[in-house]
Every structure is written in structure tokens, then in C-alpha cells.
Amino acid sequence: MNPSGSQKLKALAATVRPWRFRNDHNLDFNLRTSLVAWLTCACFFVNVRCVDAQQTSISLEHGRWMINDQPTNAGSVCEGLLMNVRMVNATFEDLGRSDFDASENTDEFIASLDDYSAHGVNAVTLCLQGGMPGYEGAVNSAFASDGSLRADYIKRVEKAIRACDQRGIAVILSLFYQRQSKILEDETAVRAGLVNAVQWISNRQFRNVLVEIANEYPHPGFVHNIIRTPQGQSTLLRLAKQTAPELLFTASGLGHGKIDSAVAEACDFLTPHWNGTQVEDIPARVDALKRYNKPIVCNEDDKVGPQAIAALRATVASGAGYGLMLKDHNQTFPFRFEGAADATLYYATLKSLTSRAARGVVEPAAQESPNFPPPESQGGWRMIENEDEIESIGGMHKSRIATLRDWLLSSDNRPFAAVVIRHGNIVLQVERGNSATTDSRRVASVSKAICATLLAIASERSQQGLTPRQMQFHDRAFDFIPWANPLSDPRKSEITVQQLLKHTSGICPEASGARNDGEWDYILGHSGDERTEKLAFAPGTGCGYSTHGFVHASLVCETVTGKPYDQFAVEALFQPLGIESWWFQYYDGGKVGRKPSHGLGLPARELARIGYCMLHRGRWMDQQVIPEWFVEQTAQASHQVSTPELRWKINPAVFTLGWELPAKHYPHSGKHIRGIPADARYKPGSGGQLIAFVPSLDLVIARQTGGSGDWDYEEFLRRACEACLPDN
């Protein structure tokens, strides 16, 4: 039989200070001046049982997590695992701030709980001392200096716990956090705080709460040895169990994923953190902890994007639960709790893994899928480290890569950055004056391929009812360009969206000698310049390379999506691919005003991400970012024009939807196309800018200069293809 609350209080009276609530915001408030009031409060909170019915019970059965006596995520690869997310600042306050509403913050968190739950979240981590809010000096603690509980703070925590209970969500409630632990005046106060908090949980009969004594207990930020040393932490864990034997307790380790044996032995379950742990090291970390024969739940990992997904998969494959910490979104002030919109791709993956359809064994991402790189700020592309790896990992000839490096450096004297990527690894990176990572100056006509790709995404979304207007590529383009009315040439009304992208629209081709850039009146044919006013040929009857056609396409994109071209590009393509550096070109004038054109700039390594996504049929990790139908259509000439392109006399079959097919060049063109596979797609831009991908070789190349002028684009691609070793 468990002792009553009053019996526990008497037993602990000799070693810890009485359990008390603080009703004001003054951490120095002393209830000893009102002993009668304190006794009334203490007896009430110790002995009165919660009358509200609890709906959610978290337990362990043979090492598996159970919610209401059913295994978590039943029927999925995550069955019996606790999939969680760190939300420690959901109950945040700062006694030094007057511009923050703590209750409203908690309410915003609660409002999104249904969405988190619907996407596979079984538990959230809350904390009585919060987490790092992105600035120093915050005063954020449910504990007063002597370890008593502050009523206003604990009220918010209770509200959050009950909201989780109503939705079948467990709470990992952490007690002490390194930046706030100094509020507790000594180790006696630490013990008192622990007992007070654990008794509060027990007496409120919260059956959905698990207790984490300290967040990253060895952290040097803790000022009390009883928290940060293995011996001290073990003592606290034993004290917690003595106080409430019915609860389950843990203490989380540092980001290296290791936990001292004395602490691990005292825990009911283990909570490693993966912040500083590489994805490929996660299986070994889990295996090392399995010797304690206790459930393993990572409840903090600050990886983002593809790396977070890879860590999720590796953790689940190793038989442990995973917990995401979106430091910049959920934990840094101002805090945002938007459900699955916090990290759309991650939560989509979590939902898939926790659903009944996700059966069988999950392998780590590195073994089951391509090497999708995290954002550059998180490490970026995987680089080949030495010459031996060029062949063993990169799958390319060492000598030919060395020759290609020399050729790139001698091909012209412009500043540039170039990369060659095979099997998801950068096998070659050459820089002269430009950074392959951060130099985002213009990429000239390479932006045409990106523009067409964005129009495909817009079209796909429009067919799903996700945009203000619906659009397909065979639709008339000027129906989406109201700024062009009245049309300067009536034949413009017949131009389709796909003709803008194939250089068959007749809009001001380069052969006319007109400027590529200018104000909107000039571009739309309202400036009096006959070259932009009249079409060079009837739509679909000829081929004339047209920068102006893609400027028009950027306006189509805005009308369909309801967003400026640059904003849509970032949201729909750049962010899902982890692109972090970019530049956009803007035009002014006339009825249009200031708007982005299709022109943009990206570093070479960021350009390569787009090629890599196309290489994988438009997918990035588990998300279909670019429509698969569009990738397929770029592999073939999709118009009937047979006459050469007007200016450069290029085979019109080279041109597809914004991209180009180098293998389609006329044999007599003088271009170095021998050896380039038929499935290769590329887009060259003046000045030596280039993006290319070859699915049959799992190859991507990119080059960025920011300049203009001629260059041997096909030779770069040909040499890269020639350097590929055959796959076994």
C-alpha cells in the first residue's frame, strides 16, 4: 500500500523543507511570515486528490510503451516506441519581461496539440524551468529559491498536462534546467524541489506523466553537484522513486548520446540526446545503451530538414524512440507552435512511420535512400575526403577527375565555383574567386530551368485546389497576365504556358536584338518598341530563344499562386531542398510596379540541389517536391517545330520545358556531345553558368560565375560523364 500524502510529508520533514506554493512572482517571498496560511495550503495540496477523470495512462510492458494498455503506434514500425517532440518553452515565462503573455503562449501550444498527435507524436517534453529561449538572463522557473512550487507557473503546467491527457499524449516532465538551476539556493532546496514536484504529480493523479529529473544532468551549467554528478543524480533518482513509486523516472544525458552507468542503472528508461551525434553513429549509441535492458527514448535532437529525418529513421531502425527539438521554431523567442507546419517534411515522415501501413523493418536512411544533403548550415553535401574515396565511394576515375579539375581551371580566366556530384557525394569541387557555398550572384539563363520547374509545381498545386487559380501547361498564358492588357499583338492571346517555356511563343526572341532586361512596359510590349510589341512568329510555328518569355512566365506564377514569384520559389522549392542562399532580379514600371522577374542567383552547391531533386524524379527524401510528370516531360522534346532556332540555329529538339537535351544537338553543331547519355538534361547560362543531371549515371554537375560570355558547357558535362566508373 502506498503511504498517504501526509505520511510522506512527515517522513521527509526531517531532511527537506516543507512543500509550499508561491502565489506571487517574487522569488524571495517567504511564507514563514504566515504559518497558518502555509499549513492550510500545504495540507490542501498534499492530501486532496484530483477529482477530474484522467483519460490517458502511460506505462511499460515488456519494454514496450503502452498508452491506455495498448502499444504505441500499433501495427507500424514504431510499435511500442515513444515518438516525442521537445516543447519545453510551452509554459515559459520571464519575470523580467512585460511584453510576453505566458498564458497566451501556453494556449497557442495547446491549440496545435491535435495536429501534432495526428502526425504521430506520442509525447511532448515540458520543463518546470523551460529551455534556452535564444537570449540570456531570462527568469523562468516553477521553483522558488527554497524549492517550493510557484502557483502561477504550475497552473500553466497543469493546463498543458491536462490538454495532453485529453488527446492521448504523454508528457515527459523535466524538473531542472541548467540555466535556471541556480535559482535553487542549495542542495537542500534541490531535494525539496524534486519532492514537491513529484508529490504534486502524484497527488494530481497524472497517469500520462513521465519524470525527467534533469535535462542533460552532466551539463556544467548546473551549479549543484547533486544534479550534475553521476552519484548525485543517482541519489535524486532514488529519492524520486521513494516519493512516488508509481511513476517512471529518467535523467537525460548530453548530446553525445551517452549516459553514465550509475545514472542509467537508477533510471526506469533512458533518454539520450542526439544533438552532437552524427546520424551514422546513432545505431552504435543505441546498442551501447541496450546493455541496461531498459527502453530508450531520445528526447532531444536539434537536427533539421533531411538530417532530422535521417536521424528519425536511424533511431527507429535501432529500436528506440525519437524526439525532435526545433530549437529555432519551438524553443527560441518568439515561440511558434504550428503543428505539422513547424516542419512539414519531418512530420509527414513521422506520420508515415507511425501509421499502420508502415510495416516491416526500417533501415537507416543512408542505407535505404540516396544521400540527400542537409542544409549548408547543417553540414551540407557529403564531401569525398581523399583520392581513394573518389573511386570507392564516388564511383569516378581518380585520374579523370584530376584532369577535369585542370580543365576547369584552364577553360577560362573568370572567377567561378564548380561541383561534380555522384551518388550524392561531392567528388570534385573547384573554386576560383567564388564560393561554391555562398556566392549567389546571377546564374543567367540557368534561371529559365528553375522558372519552368516552379511553374510545374504551381500547376500541380493548382490541380489540388491549393492555389487561387487553376493552371495547366496547355492553358493560355495571357489569361494569367492581366497587366499585359490591352495586348500589343492579338496573337499573344493564343500563346500557351508551355510555349513560353519551350521558346516557341514568338515573344521577342534573342534573334531580334532587343534588350533582355527592362521595365515592365517594355517587356509587355507597351513601350513602343516593335520588337517587344509584335510577335516574331505565330505561336507554335517557330523556335526562338526568348528570355522575355520566361519573364512573362514569372507573372503567370504569381497569378496562379497568389504569391510573388520570389516568395513562391523560396517556399515551394528552396526551403524543401534546404537551399539557404539566393538572389532575385526585380523589374519596375507601368501597371505592374516592382515585381521579381524569373532572374535569380544561386551558389553552385545550391544549384546542384535542384539537379539532384530532378535526378530523383522530383523527390527529396520522402517528399515529392517537383511533380514527377514534369521530370518525365523534360526528357523529351515536346513540340513539333522542325526549323532551327532563329539566332543560334540550334536543333529545336534540344529545347524542352525550360531544360535542354544536350544529346539532341545537331552532329554538325561543333558541340562536344559525343559520350553524353541521351537522358542527360542541362541548362547553360551565359558566362559559364551550368546545371546538369544524368539519371543513368546518378550524376549532377553545376557551375556558377555570376558573369557573362561564351563557354564550353557540353565539354564540362562530357568530361564528367566520361569520368564515371560503371556501377557493379
XYZ file of C-alpha atoms in Angstrom:
728
model
C 0.000 0.000 0.000
C 1.284 3.441 -0.865
C 1.641 5.869 2.051
C -0.686 8.859 2.096
C 0.490 12.331 1.180
C 0.570 13.392 4.838
C 2.651 10.355 5.811
C 5.153 11.115 3.070
C 5.346 14.710 4.197
C 6.074 13.701 7.781
C 8.721 11.212 6.701
C 10.565 13.826 4.695
C 10.162 16.668 7.165
C 13.465 15.939 8.827
C 15.502 16.215 5.632
C 13.749 18.647 3.322
C 11.973 21.936 3.687
C 8.173 21.896 3.759
C 6.430 21.757 0.362
C 4.846 25.127 -0.380
C 3.259 27.032 -3.239
C 4.238 30.574 -4.151
C 1.321 32.728 -5.232
C 3.232 35.818 -6.305
C 6.043 36.449 -8.789
C 8.632 37.377 -6.163
C 11.150 34.594 -5.760
C 12.152 35.998 -2.350
C 8.611 35.853 -0.925
C 8.678 33.990 2.420
C 5.554 32.218 3.618
C 7.059 31.741 7.073
C 5.518 35.097 7.971
C 2.141 33.439 7.550
C 2.475 29.963 9.025
C -1.255 29.362 9.269
C -1.749 30.233 5.625
C 1.077 27.928 4.659
C -0.289 24.996 6.647
C -3.687 25.402 5.031
C -2.155 25.483 1.551
C 0.243 22.596 2.200
C -2.380 20.300 3.661
C -4.730 21.040 0.778
C -2.245 20.245 -1.943
C -0.755 17.219 -0.208
C -3.936 15.451 0.837
C -6.671 16.492 -1.598
C -6.926 14.121 -4.548
C -7.765 15.327 -8.044
C -11.383 14.717 -8.859
C -11.044 15.244 -12.618
C -11.109 11.960 -14.534
C -7.833 11.092 -16.282
C -8.078 9.758 -19.827
C -4.512 8.770 -20.667
C -2.215 6.331 -18.906
C 1.413 5.747 -19.958
C 3.113 2.532 -18.885
C 5.719 -0.049 -19.827
C 5.051 -3.691 -20.630
C 7.966 -5.961 -21.521
C 9.994 -2.948 -22.613
C 7.273 -1.542 -24.840
C 5.486 1.750 -24.277
C 1.768 1.424 -23.724
C -0.885 4.142 -23.788
C -4.132 3.041 -22.159
C -2.822 -0.534 -22.155
C -2.298 -0.533 -25.919
C 1.155 -0.388 -27.560
C 2.011 2.960 -29.044
C 1.793 3.200 -32.837
C 0.260 -0.265 -33.095
C 0.820 -2.045 -36.384
C 3.654 0.232 -37.506
C 7.441 0.027 -37.430
C 7.268 2.358 -34.409
C 5.069 -0.005 -32.386
C 5.986 0.196 -28.713
C 8.274 3.191 -29.232
C 7.695 6.656 -27.773
C 7.831 9.249 -30.555
C 8.085 12.683 -28.997
C 8.890 16.346 -29.533
C 10.584 18.847 -27.224
C 8.247 21.718 -26.245
C 9.915 22.924 -23.033
C 9.047 26.582 -23.571
C 5.336 25.917 -23.997
C 4.942 27.023 -20.353
C 7.683 29.670 -20.480
C 7.702 32.899 -18.533
C 10.334 35.563 -17.932
C 9.798 37.596 -14.804
C 11.926 40.316 -16.353
C 9.677 40.773 -19.395
C 6.467 42.749 -19.532
C 5.935 42.193 -23.276
C 5.121 38.479 -23.083
C 1.855 36.773 -22.182
C 2.766 33.397 -20.694
C -0.826 32.132 -20.618
C -1.401 33.027 -24.247
C 1.810 31.197 -25.184
C 0.590 28.023 -23.457
C -2.789 28.337 -25.142
C -1.129 28.536 -28.574
C 0.762 25.342 -27.813
C -2.415 23.574 -26.710
C -4.260 24.711 -29.843
C -1.802 22.741 -32.006
C -1.751 19.525 -29.975
C -4.352 17.802 -32.144
C -2.202 18.327 -35.226
C 0.961 17.072 -33.531
C -0.920 13.998 -32.346
C -2.383 13.371 -35.805
C 1.146 13.278 -37.217
C 2.460 10.608 -34.850
C 3.526 12.466 -31.704
C 3.021 10.224 -28.649
C 4.661 12.505 -26.082
C 5.902 16.046 -25.518
C 8.716 17.142 -23.231
C 7.822 20.029 -20.933
C 10.073 21.526 -18.268
C 9.493 23.301 -14.953
C 12.471 25.529 -15.776
C 11.977 25.755 -19.530
C 14.830 25.836 -22.022
C 17.168 28.276 -23.725
C 14.881 30.988 -25.245
C 17.554 32.433 -27.505
C 18.777 35.069 -25.071
C 20.462 35.060 -21.673
C 19.058 36.384 -18.417
C 15.513 35.024 -18.511
C 13.974 34.189 -15.123
C 11.893 31.118 -15.890
C 11.265 28.664 -13.076
C 8.373 26.903 -11.406
C 10.616 26.642 -8.332
C 11.290 29.350 -5.785
C 14.716 29.570 -4.214
C 13.855 27.109 -1.425
C 12.321 24.520 -3.783
C 8.691 25.405 -3.218
C 6.407 25.487 -6.235
C 5.081 28.753 -7.646
C 1.317 28.556 -8.130
C 1.013 30.708 -11.274
C 3.664 28.708 -13.102
C 2.439 25.301 -12.022
C -1.083 26.246 -13.075
C 0.102 26.611 -16.696
C 1.931 23.305 -16.489
C -1.198 21.598 -15.201
C -3.248 23.095 -18.019
C -0.780 21.755 -20.598
C -0.652 18.306 -18.994
C -4.435 18.043 -18.901
C -4.683 19.133 -22.532
C -2.250 16.356 -23.470
C -4.189 13.883 -21.330
C -7.393 14.682 -23.216
C -5.654 13.894 -26.519
C -3.915 10.670 -25.559
C -0.489 12.329 -25.373
C 2.084 11.545 -22.698
C 4.229 14.237 -21.064
C 7.906 13.867 -20.211
C 8.096 16.476 -17.451
C 11.635 17.683 -16.847
C 12.303 19.309 -13.469
C 15.667 21.072 -13.604
C 17.351 23.003 -16.430
C 20.959 24.172 -16.323
C 20.392 27.887 -16.947
C 17.757 28.164 -14.211
C 19.012 25.706 -11.580
C 20.941 28.458 -9.791
C 17.572 29.811 -8.592
C 17.604 26.942 -6.083
C 19.746 28.201 -3.208
C 21.391 24.938 -2.178
C 21.201 21.158 -2.437
C 18.543 21.011 0.238
C 16.395 23.227 -1.970
C 17.082 20.904 -4.917
C 15.847 17.909 -2.916
C 12.836 19.874 -1.708
C 12.025 20.956 -5.261
C 12.182 17.393 -6.502
C 9.950 16.079 -3.707
C 7.470 18.926 -4.108
C 7.173 18.425 -7.868
C 6.903 14.646 -7.691
C 4.310 14.802 -4.910
C 2.329 17.301 -6.944
C 2.299 14.939 -9.942
C 1.339 12.002 -7.732
C -1.400 13.816 -5.857
C -2.927 15.203 -9.022
C -3.021 11.566 -10.229
C -1.468 12.372 -13.603
C -1.124 8.971 -15.240
C 0.231 10.395 -18.518
C 3.341 11.958 -16.941
C 6.885 10.601 -17.003
C 9.514 12.478 -14.974
C 12.943 13.588 -16.156
C 14.881 14.790 -13.107
C 17.287 16.983 -15.061
C 17.844 17.983 -18.660
C 21.380 16.896 -19.606
C 22.383 16.301 -15.986
C 26.209 16.450 -16.585
C 25.948 19.953 -18.076
C 28.462 22.347 -16.452
C 25.705 24.963 -16.230
C 24.256 23.134 -13.223
C 25.676 24.718 -10.064
C 24.759 21.851 -7.728
C 26.862 18.696 -7.621
C 23.819 16.692 -6.647
C 22.425 17.365 -10.128
C 25.475 17.235 -12.380
C 27.482 14.337 -10.944
C 26.502 10.721 -11.629
C 26.456 9.966 -7.893
C 24.316 12.992 -7.088
C 21.900 12.347 -9.935
C 21.546 8.723 -8.866
C 20.664 9.956 -5.374
C 17.949 12.210 -6.796
C 16.513 9.382 -8.873
C 16.277 7.166 -5.782
C 14.644 9.979 -3.811
C 12.087 10.445 -6.583
C 11.195 6.750 -6.599
C 10.823 6.723 -2.844
C 8.488 9.703 -3.095
C 6.236 8.284 -5.839
C 6.970 4.628 -6.624
C 4.135 4.524 -9.164
C 5.870 6.979 -11.524
C 8.624 6.330 -14.081
C 11.831 8.390 -13.885
C 14.828 9.251 -16.025
C 17.590 11.836 -16.439
C 18.777 12.835 -19.893
C 22.399 12.833 -20.976
C 24.378 15.227 -23.143
C 24.156 15.410 -26.924
C 26.823 12.749 -27.450
C 24.216 10.090 -26.688
C 25.982 8.568 -23.684
C 24.730 8.076 -20.108
C 26.865 7.219 -17.096
C 26.270 3.695 -15.829
C 25.355 4.808 -12.295
C 22.601 7.041 -13.698
C 21.441 4.507 -16.278
C 21.064 1.849 -13.587
C 18.926 4.187 -11.466
C 16.603 5.172 -14.360
C 13.410 3.404 -15.380
C 14.041 4.350 -19.021
C 16.950 6.034 -20.791
C 16.825 9.423 -22.531
C 19.945 10.082 -24.604
C 20.238 13.226 -26.703
C 21.500 13.196 -30.306
C 22.368 16.921 -30.726
C 26.067 16.244 -31.176
C 25.682 12.726 -32.546
C 26.145 12.052 -36.253
C 23.338 10.085 -37.895
C 25.691 7.250 -38.789
C 26.708 6.921 -35.110
C 23.161 6.594 -33.739
C 22.881 2.792 -34.103
C 26.094 2.305 -32.113
C 24.907 4.690 -29.380
C 21.620 2.802 -29.055
C 23.405 -0.563 -28.995
C 25.693 0.667 -26.206
C 22.672 1.621 -24.084
C 20.823 -1.634 -24.713
C 23.034 -3.424 -22.197
C 20.956 -1.812 -19.429
C 17.861 -3.610 -20.770
C 15.677 -0.517 -20.485
C 13.535 1.332 -23.031
C 15.463 4.031 -24.898
C 13.844 7.332 -25.827
C 15.888 10.086 -27.435
C 14.003 13.192 -26.297
C 16.153 15.894 -27.842
C 17.810 16.259 -31.231
C 18.320 19.661 -32.856
C 18.897 18.386 -36.381
C 16.699 19.927 -39.060
C 15.444 19.080 -42.543
C 16.777 15.895 -44.171
C 19.196 15.289 -41.285
C 16.336 15.184 -38.779
C 14.502 12.695 -40.969
C 17.618 10.568 -41.315
C 18.105 10.630 -37.525
C 14.454 9.683 -37.019
C 14.803 6.706 -39.330
C 18.117 5.564 -37.858
C 16.751 5.763 -34.319
C 13.599 3.810 -35.122
C 15.602 1.234 -37.054
C 17.727 0.770 -33.932
C 14.665 0.134 -31.779
C 14.458 3.436 -29.910
C 12.001 6.333 -29.760
C 12.969 9.651 -31.295
C 12.377 13.238 -30.156
C 12.805 16.318 -32.328
C 13.868 19.684 -30.919
C 13.099 22.511 -33.341
C 15.315 24.954 -31.485
C 14.726 27.956 -33.732
C 10.989 27.384 -34.076
C 9.535 25.950 -30.853
C 12.146 26.991 -28.311
C 13.580 30.367 -29.373
C 11.591 33.513 -28.543
C 9.114 34.309 -30.021
C 7.941 30.703 -29.764
C 5.837 29.208 -32.544
C 3.613 26.144 -32.234
C 2.004 25.474 -35.613
C 1.532 21.728 -35.582
C 2.931 19.822 -38.544
C 3.634 23.149 -40.286
C 6.587 23.513 -37.894
C 8.493 21.089 -40.129
C 6.230 19.785 -42.873
C 8.523 17.145 -44.328
C 9.601 15.800 -40.946
C 6.064 15.427 -39.627
C 4.916 13.819 -42.870
C 7.663 11.239 -42.401
C 6.769 10.716 -38.748
C 3.130 10.216 -39.666
C 4.090 7.662 -42.286
C 6.344 5.708 -39.921
C 3.767 5.601 -37.125
C 0.869 4.576 -39.328
C -0.359 1.005 -39.633
C 0.694 0.988 -43.292
C 4.344 1.351 -42.290
C 5.227 -2.277 -41.575
C 8.398 -4.287 -41.754
C 11.948 -3.316 -40.899
C 13.121 0.263 -41.308
C 16.727 0.647 -42.371
C 18.717 3.802 -41.643
C 18.220 6.445 -44.311
C 21.796 6.187 -45.502
C 21.185 2.551 -46.439
C 17.720 2.771 -47.956
C 17.725 6.086 -49.794
C 20.037 8.490 -51.592
C 22.410 10.786 -49.722
C 20.169 13.823 -49.577
C 22.305 16.594 -48.068
C 21.235 18.674 -45.072
C 21.305 22.489 -45.483
C 24.757 24.022 -45.761
C 24.397 25.462 -42.255
C 23.998 21.875 -41.028
C 26.961 20.437 -42.914
C 25.713 20.363 -46.498
C 26.815 17.897 -49.135
C 28.919 14.909 -48.192
C 32.452 15.533 -49.481
C 34.897 12.921 -50.739
C 37.842 13.180 -48.336
C 40.719 11.584 -50.261
C 41.707 10.173 -53.638
C 40.918 6.572 -52.726
C 37.320 7.538 -51.900
C 36.913 9.127 -55.340
C 36.666 5.598 -56.739
C 35.455 3.552 -53.741
C 32.652 5.934 -52.704
C 32.308 8.465 -55.509
C 32.484 5.879 -58.286
C 34.696 8.015 -60.547
C 38.155 7.662 -62.096
C 40.806 9.397 -59.978
C 42.908 10.376 -62.949
C 39.974 11.686 -64.982
C 38.733 13.756 -62.060
C 42.200 15.263 -61.739
C 42.189 16.030 -65.464
C 38.732 17.570 -65.191
C 39.927 19.811 -62.364
C 42.782 21.043 -64.519
C 40.449 21.610 -67.464
C 38.027 23.684 -65.364
C 40.850 25.913 -64.168
C 42.212 26.415 -67.679
C 38.892 26.715 -69.550
C 38.753 30.479 -68.948
C 40.081 33.055 -66.504
C 36.767 34.026 -64.832
C 36.097 33.621 -61.116
C 33.906 30.533 -60.725
C 32.801 27.697 -58.477
C 32.004 24.228 -59.813
C 30.970 20.885 -58.340
C 30.695 17.323 -59.596
C 28.374 15.088 -57.557
C 27.983 11.349 -57.954
C 25.924 9.035 -55.758
C 25.142 12.044 -53.582
C 28.802 12.829 -52.832
C 30.800 15.852 -53.984
C 33.634 14.153 -55.828
C 35.098 17.398 -57.142
C 34.746 20.992 -56.010
C 36.775 23.734 -57.670
C 36.662 27.394 -56.625
C 38.459 30.421 -58.034
C 37.320 33.686 -56.534
C 33.755 32.418 -55.973
C 32.407 30.377 -53.077
C 30.537 27.224 -54.076
C 28.501 27.611 -50.893
C 27.666 31.307 -50.538
C 28.245 33.151 -53.841
C 24.687 33.706 -55.068
C 25.222 36.102 -57.973
C 23.135 35.695 -61.113
C 23.168 32.414 -62.966
C 21.814 33.946 -66.182
C 19.728 31.537 -68.271
C 20.041 28.709 -65.768
C 17.160 30.542 -64.080
C 14.933 29.502 -67.006
C 15.067 25.855 -65.960
C 14.236 26.846 -62.393
C 11.346 29.015 -63.575
C 9.830 26.159 -65.586
C 10.242 23.853 -62.598
C 8.399 26.326 -60.380
C 5.576 26.643 -62.934
C 5.211 22.851 -62.797
C 4.958 22.934 -59.002
C 2.393 25.748 -59.238
C 0.376 23.794 -61.791
C 0.408 20.645 -59.672
C -0.700 22.540 -56.578
C -3.411 24.308 -58.526
C -4.877 20.977 -59.615
C -5.047 20.017 -55.948
C -7.014 23.158 -55.132
C -4.147 24.702 -53.176
C -3.847 27.952 -55.164
C -6.215 30.827 -56.035
C -6.232 29.893 -59.732
C -6.015 26.602 -61.593
C -3.492 26.261 -64.397
C -2.249 23.577 -66.758
C 0.566 23.978 -69.249
C -1.790 23.923 -72.236
C -3.756 26.876 -70.845
C -3.458 30.293 -72.472
C -0.685 32.205 -70.737
C -2.116 35.717 -71.057
C -5.221 34.691 -69.143
C -2.838 34.898 -66.168
C -1.091 38.162 -67.151
C -3.713 40.889 -66.685
C -1.042 43.605 -66.681
C -0.469 42.964 -70.420
C -3.950 44.176 -71.420
C -4.627 45.516 -73.934
C -2.432 43.033 -75.791
C 0.087 44.685 -78.087
C -0.331 41.840 -80.617
C -3.663 39.956 -80.753
C -1.803 36.722 -81.482
C -0.474 36.799 -77.915
C -3.857 35.598 -76.709
C -3.110 32.200 -78.311
C 0.212 31.625 -76.531
C 0.119 28.720 -74.052
C 2.098 28.442 -70.854
C 4.187 25.604 -72.236
C 5.094 27.663 -75.318
C 6.612 30.271 -73.009
C 8.808 27.512 -71.580
C 9.778 25.890 -74.908
C 10.853 29.057 -76.765
C 8.018 28.596 -79.260
C 5.818 31.539 -78.180
C 7.155 34.082 -80.700
C 7.699 36.644 -77.891
C 10.746 38.787 -78.587
C 13.409 36.179 -79.271
C 17.101 36.953 -78.803
C 17.383 36.972 -82.595
C 15.559 40.329 -82.659
C 18.463 42.091 -80.976
C 16.240 43.582 -78.261
C 17.488 44.031 -74.714
C 16.732 41.097 -72.421
C 16.040 43.324 -69.403
C 13.982 46.472 -68.988
C 10.919 47.983 -67.370
C 7.626 46.108 -67.423
C 6.064 48.300 -70.135
C 8.968 47.374 -72.398
C 8.718 43.661 -71.591
C 4.931 43.549 -72.114
C 5.037 45.423 -75.419
C 3.678 48.768 -74.225
C 6.795 50.922 -74.694
C 6.509 51.451 -78.450
C 9.418 49.127 -79.297
C 8.139 47.000 -82.171
C 10.415 44.133 -81.249
C 8.545 43.573 -77.975
C 5.221 44.787 -79.304
C 4.866 42.255 -82.156
C 5.490 38.524 -82.127
C 8.335 37.230 -84.283
C 6.147 34.350 -85.476
C 2.731 32.870 -84.767
C 2.724 30.837 -81.520
C 3.936 27.258 -82.010
C 5.206 27.756 -85.582
C 8.841 28.535 -84.874
C 11.603 28.358 -82.269
C 13.291 31.492 -80.997
C 15.214 31.536 -77.728
C 13.297 34.028 -75.571
C 14.316 35.441 -72.201
C 11.193 37.622 -72.323
C 9.037 34.508 -72.468
C 10.270 33.436 -69.043
C 9.770 36.918 -67.611
C 6.137 36.517 -68.660
C 6.131 33.078 -67.003
C 7.087 34.637 -63.656
C 3.897 36.738 -63.819
C 1.848 33.633 -64.612
C 3.308 32.024 -61.493
C 2.269 34.972 -59.307
C -1.307 34.969 -60.579
C -1.737 31.222 -60.137
C -0.199 31.026 -56.656
C -1.269 34.413 -55.322
C 2.318 34.994 -54.194
C 5.215 36.978 -55.696
C 7.481 34.767 -57.771
C 10.400 35.030 -55.332
C 8.276 34.137 -52.299
C 6.797 31.100 -54.035
C 10.230 29.963 -55.197
C 11.578 30.046 -51.658
C 8.573 28.343 -50.081
C 7.866 25.720 -52.740
C 11.361 24.764 -53.898
C 14.247 26.306 -51.999
C 13.165 25.537 -48.447
C 12.124 21.892 -49.085
C 15.531 21.315 -50.696
C 17.430 23.059 -47.900
C 18.602 25.948 -50.099
C 19.710 28.861 -47.905
C 21.406 31.401 -50.227
C 19.729 33.156 -53.171
C 19.301 36.405 -55.098
C 16.376 37.630 -57.226
C 16.152 40.170 -60.029
C 13.377 42.805 -59.995
C 11.761 44.977 -62.656
C 9.811 48.215 -62.174
C 7.388 50.305 -64.137
C 3.904 50.672 -65.562
C 0.857 48.932 -64.158
C 2.941 46.077 -62.802
C 5.076 48.086 -60.374
C 8.049 46.458 -58.703
C 7.984 42.680 -59.071
C 10.537 39.887 -59.353
C 11.321 38.557 -62.802
C 12.430 34.975 -63.336
C 16.078 36.011 -62.970
C 17.916 34.768 -59.906
C 21.250 33.719 -58.479
C 22.301 30.615 -56.546
C 25.674 29.206 -55.431
C 26.952 26.145 -57.277
C 26.226 23.754 -54.396
C 22.671 25.095 -54.082
C 22.098 24.778 -57.830
C 23.153 21.169 -57.515
C 20.308 20.504 -55.082
C 17.772 21.270 -57.802
C 19.575 18.956 -60.218
C 19.721 16.254 -57.552
C 15.985 16.531 -56.905
C 15.303 16.232 -60.643
C 17.677 13.265 -60.754
C 15.430 11.513 -58.224
C 12.259 12.128 -60.202
C 11.372 15.233 -58.235
C 11.609 13.668 -54.792
C 13.604 14.990 -51.854
C 13.733 12.480 -49.028
C 10.073 11.448 -48.624
C 8.518 14.492 -50.281
C 7.506 14.875 -53.918
C 8.760 18.451 -54.312
C 8.743 18.623 -58.121
C 5.949 16.814 -59.997
C 7.146 13.522 -61.448
C 5.264 14.182 -64.686
C 7.315 17.317 -65.222
C 10.624 15.470 -64.774
C 9.471 12.899 -67.318
C 8.412 15.550 -69.831
C 11.778 17.296 -69.647
C 13.352 14.123 -71.048
C 11.808 14.652 -74.472
C 11.221 17.393 -76.983
C 7.553 18.240 -76.637
C 6.832 20.394 -79.667
C 6.573 19.825 -83.420
C 8.824 22.642 -84.642
C 11.479 21.373 -87.051
C 13.139 24.575 -88.255
C 16.349 25.612 -86.468
C 16.227 28.088 -83.615
C 16.361 31.623 -85.022
C 19.572 33.012 -83.516
C 21.990 30.140 -82.855
C 20.479 27.739 -85.427
C 20.227 25.059 -82.748
C 18.176 21.914 -83.310
C 14.760 22.879 -81.829
C 14.512 19.356 -80.362
C 17.119 20.463 -77.810
C 14.502 22.632 -76.089
C 12.058 21.079 -73.681
C 10.213 22.614 -70.720
C 12.815 25.153 -69.608
C 15.530 22.497 -69.596
C 17.553 21.347 -72.600
C 18.668 17.995 -74.028
C 22.364 18.222 -74.946
C 22.394 14.875 -76.767
C 19.860 16.365 -79.251
C 22.271 18.932 -80.694
C 22.954 18.587 -84.395
C 26.012 16.369 -85.006
C 27.485 19.172 -87.120
C 26.939 21.809 -84.400
C 30.540 21.631 -83.232
C 29.400 20.988 -79.667
C 31.177 18.270 -77.710
C 28.252 15.921 -77.204
C 29.817 12.541 -78.033
C 29.559 10.366 -74.919
C 26.754 12.388 -73.274
C 23.870 9.984 -72.469
C 20.503 10.583 -74.103
C 18.768 11.046 -70.728
C 21.033 13.943 -69.720
C 19.340 17.280 -69.108
C 21.124 20.569 -68.652
C 20.659 24.296 -68.734
C 23.572 26.510 -69.681
C 23.672 30.230 -68.950
C 25.839 32.997 -70.336
C 29.166 33.286 -68.562
C 29.722 29.601 -67.920
C 26.770 29.014 -65.602
C 25.539 25.437 -65.785
C 23.280 22.914 -64.111
C 23.039 19.334 -65.427
C 21.857 15.935 -64.245
C 22.182 12.457 -65.772
C 19.851 9.853 -64.177
C 21.528 6.875 -65.841
C 24.845 7.851 -64.213
C 23.490 9.230 -60.911
C 25.449 12.365 -61.766
C 24.909 16.077 -61.118
C 27.195 18.950 -62.063
C 26.890 22.695 -61.508
C 28.965 25.800 -62.201
C 28.408 29.431 -61.203
C 30.355 32.516 -62.255
C 27.990 35.475 -61.993
C 29.469 36.783 -65.245
C 28.593 36.577 -68.944
C 30.108 35.313 -72.181
C 30.672 32.051 -74.025
C 31.976 28.820 -72.551
C 32.220 25.142 -73.484
C 29.281 23.829 -71.470
C 28.991 20.488 -73.212
C 32.672 19.694 -72.682
C 32.282 20.014 -68.916
C 29.339 17.629 -68.972
C 31.041 15.243 -71.392
C 34.195 15.033 -69.261
C 32.161 14.460 -66.095
C 30.240 11.634 -67.771
C 33.455 10.129 -69.075
C 34.911 10.094 -65.554
C 32.108 7.892 -64.184
C 33.016 4.325 -63.353
C 30.383 1.706 -64.238
C 28.236 0.590 -61.290
C 28.593 -3.036 -60.312
